[in-house]
CSV table of C-alpha atoms in Angstrom, one decimal:
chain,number,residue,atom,x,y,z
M,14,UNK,CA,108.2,116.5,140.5
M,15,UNK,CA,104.8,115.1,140.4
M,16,UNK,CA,101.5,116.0,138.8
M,17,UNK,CA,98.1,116.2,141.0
M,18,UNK,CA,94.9,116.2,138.9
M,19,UNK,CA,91.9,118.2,141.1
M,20,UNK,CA,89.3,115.3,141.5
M,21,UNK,CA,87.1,114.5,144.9
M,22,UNK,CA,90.9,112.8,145.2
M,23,UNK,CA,94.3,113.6,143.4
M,24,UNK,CA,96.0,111.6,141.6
M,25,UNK,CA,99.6,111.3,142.3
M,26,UNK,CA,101.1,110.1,138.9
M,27,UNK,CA,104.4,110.7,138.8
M,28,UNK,CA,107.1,111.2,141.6
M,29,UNK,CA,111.1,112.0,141.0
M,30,UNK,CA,113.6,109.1,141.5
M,31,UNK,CA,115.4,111.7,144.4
M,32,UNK,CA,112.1,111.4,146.2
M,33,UNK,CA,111.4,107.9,145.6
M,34,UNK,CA,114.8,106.6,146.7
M,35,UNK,CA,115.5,108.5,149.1
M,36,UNK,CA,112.4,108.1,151.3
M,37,UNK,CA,111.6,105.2,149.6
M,38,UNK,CA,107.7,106.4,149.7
M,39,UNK,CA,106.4,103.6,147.0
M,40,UNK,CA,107.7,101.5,143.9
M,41,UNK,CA,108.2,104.3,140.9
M,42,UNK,CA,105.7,102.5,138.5
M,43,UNK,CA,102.7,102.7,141.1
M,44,UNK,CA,100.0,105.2,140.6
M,45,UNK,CA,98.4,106.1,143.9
M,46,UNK,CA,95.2,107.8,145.2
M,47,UNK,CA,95.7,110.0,147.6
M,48,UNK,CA,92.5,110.0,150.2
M,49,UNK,CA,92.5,110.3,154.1
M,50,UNK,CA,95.9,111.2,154.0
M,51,UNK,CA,96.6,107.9,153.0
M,52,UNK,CA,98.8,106.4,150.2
M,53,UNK,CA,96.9,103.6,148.4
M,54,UNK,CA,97.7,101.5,145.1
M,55,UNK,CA,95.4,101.7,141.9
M,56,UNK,CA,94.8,98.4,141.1
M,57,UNK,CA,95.5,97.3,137.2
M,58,UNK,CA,91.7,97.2,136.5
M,59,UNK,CA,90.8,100.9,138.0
M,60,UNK,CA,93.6,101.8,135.6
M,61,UNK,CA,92.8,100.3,132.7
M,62,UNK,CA,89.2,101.1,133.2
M,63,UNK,CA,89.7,104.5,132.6
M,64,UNK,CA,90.1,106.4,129.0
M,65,UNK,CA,93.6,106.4,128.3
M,66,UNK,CA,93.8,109.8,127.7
M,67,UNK,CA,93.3,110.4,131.5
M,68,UNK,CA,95.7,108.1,132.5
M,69,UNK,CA,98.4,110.0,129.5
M,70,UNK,CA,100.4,113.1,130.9
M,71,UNK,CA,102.0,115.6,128.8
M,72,UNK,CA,104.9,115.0,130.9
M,73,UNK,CA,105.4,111.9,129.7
M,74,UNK,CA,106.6,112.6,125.9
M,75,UNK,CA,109.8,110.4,125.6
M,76,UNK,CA,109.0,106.8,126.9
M,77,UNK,CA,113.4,106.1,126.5
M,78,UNK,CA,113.4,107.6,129.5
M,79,UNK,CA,111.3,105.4,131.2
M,80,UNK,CA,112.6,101.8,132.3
M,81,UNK,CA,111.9,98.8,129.7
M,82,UNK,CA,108.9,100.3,127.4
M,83,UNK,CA,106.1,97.8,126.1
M,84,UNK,CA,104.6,98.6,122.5
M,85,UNK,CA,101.5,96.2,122.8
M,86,UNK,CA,100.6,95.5,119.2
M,87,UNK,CA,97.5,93.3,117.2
M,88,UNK,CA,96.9,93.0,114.1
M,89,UNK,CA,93.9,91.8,111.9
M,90,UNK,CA,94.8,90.0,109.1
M,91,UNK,CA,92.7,88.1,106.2
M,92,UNK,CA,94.2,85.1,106.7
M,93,UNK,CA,97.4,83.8,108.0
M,94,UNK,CA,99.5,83.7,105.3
M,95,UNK,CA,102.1,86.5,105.4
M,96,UNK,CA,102.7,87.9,101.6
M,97,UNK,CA,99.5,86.4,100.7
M,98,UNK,CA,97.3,87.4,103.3
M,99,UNK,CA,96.9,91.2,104.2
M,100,UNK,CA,96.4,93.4,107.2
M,101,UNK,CA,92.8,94.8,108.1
M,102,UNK,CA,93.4,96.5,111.4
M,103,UNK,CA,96.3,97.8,113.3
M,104,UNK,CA,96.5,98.4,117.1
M,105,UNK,CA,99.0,99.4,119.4
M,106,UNK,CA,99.2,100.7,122.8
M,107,UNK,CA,102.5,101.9,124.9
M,108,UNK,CA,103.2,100.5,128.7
M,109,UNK,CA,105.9,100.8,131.0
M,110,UNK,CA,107.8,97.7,131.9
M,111,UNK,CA,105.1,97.3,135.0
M,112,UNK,CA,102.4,97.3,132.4
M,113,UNK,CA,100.9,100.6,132.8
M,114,UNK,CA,99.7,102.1,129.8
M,115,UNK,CA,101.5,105.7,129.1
M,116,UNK,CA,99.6,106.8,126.0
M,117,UNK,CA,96.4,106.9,124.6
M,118,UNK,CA,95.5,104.4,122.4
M,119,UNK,CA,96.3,104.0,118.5
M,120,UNK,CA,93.9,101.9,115.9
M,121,UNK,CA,93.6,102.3,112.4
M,122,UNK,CA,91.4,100.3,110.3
M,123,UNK,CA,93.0,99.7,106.5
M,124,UNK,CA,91.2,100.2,103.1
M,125,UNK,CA,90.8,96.6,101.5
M,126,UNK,CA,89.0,95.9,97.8
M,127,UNK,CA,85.8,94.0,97.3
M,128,UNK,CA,88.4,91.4,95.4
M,129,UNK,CA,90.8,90.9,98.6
M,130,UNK,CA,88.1,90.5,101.2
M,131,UNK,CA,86.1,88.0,99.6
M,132,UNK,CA,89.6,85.9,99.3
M,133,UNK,CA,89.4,85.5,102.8
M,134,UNK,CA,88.6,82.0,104.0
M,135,UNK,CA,85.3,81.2,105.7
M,136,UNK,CA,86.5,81.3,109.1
M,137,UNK,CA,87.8,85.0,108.3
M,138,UNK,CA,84.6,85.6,106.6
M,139,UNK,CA,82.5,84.7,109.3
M,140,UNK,CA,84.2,86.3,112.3
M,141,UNK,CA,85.7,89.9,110.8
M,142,UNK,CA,81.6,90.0,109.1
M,143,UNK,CA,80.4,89.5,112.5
M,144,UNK,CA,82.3,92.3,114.2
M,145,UNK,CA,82.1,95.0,111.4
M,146,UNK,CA,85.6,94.8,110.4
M,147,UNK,CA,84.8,93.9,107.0
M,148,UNK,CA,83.0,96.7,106.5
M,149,UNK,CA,85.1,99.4,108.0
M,150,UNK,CA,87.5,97.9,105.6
M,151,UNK,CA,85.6,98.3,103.0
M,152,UNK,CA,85.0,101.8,103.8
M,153,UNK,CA,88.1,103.5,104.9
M,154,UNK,CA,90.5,105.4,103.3
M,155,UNK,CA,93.2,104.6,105.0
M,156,UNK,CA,96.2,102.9,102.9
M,157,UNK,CA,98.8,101.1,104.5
M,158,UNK,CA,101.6,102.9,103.9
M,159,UNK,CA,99.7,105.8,105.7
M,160,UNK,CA,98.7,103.7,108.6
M,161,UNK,CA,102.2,102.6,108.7
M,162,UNK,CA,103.4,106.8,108.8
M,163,UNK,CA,100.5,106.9,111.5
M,164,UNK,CA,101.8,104.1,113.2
M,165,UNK,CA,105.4,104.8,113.2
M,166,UNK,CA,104.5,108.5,114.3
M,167,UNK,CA,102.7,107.3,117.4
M,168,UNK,CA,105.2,105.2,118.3
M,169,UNK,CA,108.2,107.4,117.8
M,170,UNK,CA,106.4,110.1,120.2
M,171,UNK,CA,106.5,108.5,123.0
M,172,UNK,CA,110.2,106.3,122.4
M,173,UNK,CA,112.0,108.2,120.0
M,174,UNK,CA,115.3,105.7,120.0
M,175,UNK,CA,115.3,102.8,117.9
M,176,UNK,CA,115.8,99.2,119.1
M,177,UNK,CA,114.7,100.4,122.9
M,178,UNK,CA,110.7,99.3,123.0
M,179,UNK,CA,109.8,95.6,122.7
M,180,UNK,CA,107.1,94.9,120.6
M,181,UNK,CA,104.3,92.7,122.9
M,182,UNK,CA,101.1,90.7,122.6
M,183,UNK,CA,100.0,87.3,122.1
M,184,UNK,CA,101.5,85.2,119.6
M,185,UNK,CA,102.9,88.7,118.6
M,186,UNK,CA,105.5,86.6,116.0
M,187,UNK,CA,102.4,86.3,113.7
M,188,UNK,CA,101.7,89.9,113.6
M,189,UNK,CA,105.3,90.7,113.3
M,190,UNK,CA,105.7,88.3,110.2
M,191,UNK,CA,102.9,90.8,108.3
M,192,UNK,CA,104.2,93.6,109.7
M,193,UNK,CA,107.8,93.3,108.8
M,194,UNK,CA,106.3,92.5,105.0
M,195,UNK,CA,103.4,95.7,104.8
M,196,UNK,CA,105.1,98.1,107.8
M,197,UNK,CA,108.9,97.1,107.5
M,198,UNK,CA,109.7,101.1,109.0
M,199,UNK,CA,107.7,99.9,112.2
M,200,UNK,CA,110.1,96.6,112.4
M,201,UNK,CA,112.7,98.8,112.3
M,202,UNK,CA,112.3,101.1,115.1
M,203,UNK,CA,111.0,98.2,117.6
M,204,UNK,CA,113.6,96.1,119.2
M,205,UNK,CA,114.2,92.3,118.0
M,206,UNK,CA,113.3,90.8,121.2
M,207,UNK,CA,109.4,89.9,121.9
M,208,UNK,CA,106.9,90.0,125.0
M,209,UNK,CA,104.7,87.1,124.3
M,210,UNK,CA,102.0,86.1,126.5
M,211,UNK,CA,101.1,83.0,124.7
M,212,UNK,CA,104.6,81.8,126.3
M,213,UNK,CA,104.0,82.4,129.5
M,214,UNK,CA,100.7,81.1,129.3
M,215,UNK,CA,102.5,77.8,127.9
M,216,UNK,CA,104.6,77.6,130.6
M,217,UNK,CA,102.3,78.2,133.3
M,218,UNK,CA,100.1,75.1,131.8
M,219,UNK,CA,103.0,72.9,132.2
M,220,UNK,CA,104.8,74.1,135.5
M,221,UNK,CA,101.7,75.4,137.4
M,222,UNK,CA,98.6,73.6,136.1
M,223,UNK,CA,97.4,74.4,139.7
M,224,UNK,CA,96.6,78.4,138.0
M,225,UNK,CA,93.3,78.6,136.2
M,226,UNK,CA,93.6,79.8,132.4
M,227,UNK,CA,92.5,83.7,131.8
M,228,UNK,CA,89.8,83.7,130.3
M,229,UNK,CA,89.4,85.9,127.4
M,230,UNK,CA,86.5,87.3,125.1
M,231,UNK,CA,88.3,87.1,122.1
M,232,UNK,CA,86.4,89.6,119.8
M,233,UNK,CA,88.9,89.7,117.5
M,234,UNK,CA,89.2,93.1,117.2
M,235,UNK,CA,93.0,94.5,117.6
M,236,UNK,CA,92.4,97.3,120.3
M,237,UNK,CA,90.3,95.1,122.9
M,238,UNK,CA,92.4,92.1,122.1
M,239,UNK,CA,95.8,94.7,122.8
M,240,UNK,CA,93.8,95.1,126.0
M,241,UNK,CA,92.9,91.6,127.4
M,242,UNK,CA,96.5,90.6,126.5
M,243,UNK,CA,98.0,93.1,129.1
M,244,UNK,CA,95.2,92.1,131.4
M,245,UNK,CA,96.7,88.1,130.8
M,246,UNK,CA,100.0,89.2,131.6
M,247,UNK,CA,99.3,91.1,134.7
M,248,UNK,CA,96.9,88.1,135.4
M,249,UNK,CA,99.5,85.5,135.1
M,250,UNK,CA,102.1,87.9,136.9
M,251,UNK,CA,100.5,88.3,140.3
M,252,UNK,CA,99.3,84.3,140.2
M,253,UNK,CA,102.3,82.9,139.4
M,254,UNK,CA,105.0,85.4,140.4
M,255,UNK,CA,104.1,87.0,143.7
């Protein structure tokens, strides 16, 4: 069955496979606008534009059943160094295999000392000074074993089986290196195998140099750089594979 939202247009956001197969209407991870009669595709932009918690259904509570989930993941960190350094901020946002986000958003910002964010190196100190993050640090509560329950939590509502959701994102084996050290439960229930952008983009450097890089903001913030990492995929996707 599908769900209409009452709008100057419905929404048509979910459709059963008997449907889909049999009349072969349009591709299962599509969300369409129905206006005029007419079936027409939401582009990736007019989705992404809007608050995720319009584009979540309660429907949707169980992403395993849902073909090849996405767990888009950043991390802020005070340095590289994994075991020396420490998480700041954690991110994380839930697509289908099409890229489509699924769930509203998750971002927690973790309680550091006045001792471990003035270890950061100037670079660090600089940049997470100049987007606030150092002071949100500074002034949250949150430990990181309780943004690790939080986290874990979020992730387990919408794909409750272990080892089926990849974790994704850009050079996503640096987060996973602090994460497997301060959230090892969050390791755990993600699948080995990685989604990384920066690969693609690699690739498409060296076997399509004809394809103009994304270009990114790079605030260095984990949500909006969650967010311009899907948009690089889905970028790369339709330049270099339709």
């Amino acid at each position: 069955m599908f769900c209409l939202k009452t709008k100057p247009f419905f929404e048509l956001k979910y459709f059963s496979k008997r449907l889909l197969f049999s009349k072969s209407v349009i591709p299962l991870f599509w969300q369409t606008k129905i206006r005029l009669n007419k079936l027409q595709p939401l582009s990736y932009q007019a989705c992404i534009s809007r608050s995720f918690h319009s584009l979540y259904s309660p429907l949707v509570t169980n992403m395993s059943s849902v073909d090849n989930p996405l767990v888009w993941i950043d991390c802020e960190m005070t340095g590289l160094e994994a075991g020396k350094d420490v998480l700041m901020e954690v991110a994380a946002i839930i697509t289908d295999g099409n890229l489509k986000p699924v769930s509203e958003s998750f971002d927690a910002v973790i309680h550091l000392s006045d001792q471990q964010l003035a270890s950061m190196n100037e670079w660090c100190i600089a940049q997470h000074g100049k987007s606030g993050l150092t002071e949100k640090c500074r002034t949250s509560t949150l430990s990181v074993q309780e943004v690790e329950r939080q986290l874990l939590n979020y992730i387990k509502k919408y794909v409750s089986e272990k080892r089926v959701a990849l974790i994704a994102g850009n050079s996503v084996h640096a987060d996973v290196r602090f994460l497997a050290i301060e959230m090892p439960k969050v390791i755990e229930h993600l699948h080995y195998r990685i989604v990384d952008v920066s690969t693609i983009k690699e690739l498409a450097k060296r076997w399509r140099p004809d394809i103009r890089p994304y270009e990114k903001k790079g605030d260095h913030r984990a949500l909006s750089d969650i967010m311009e990492s899907i948009h690089e995929l889905e970028y790369f996707r339709s330049k270099w594979l339709h």
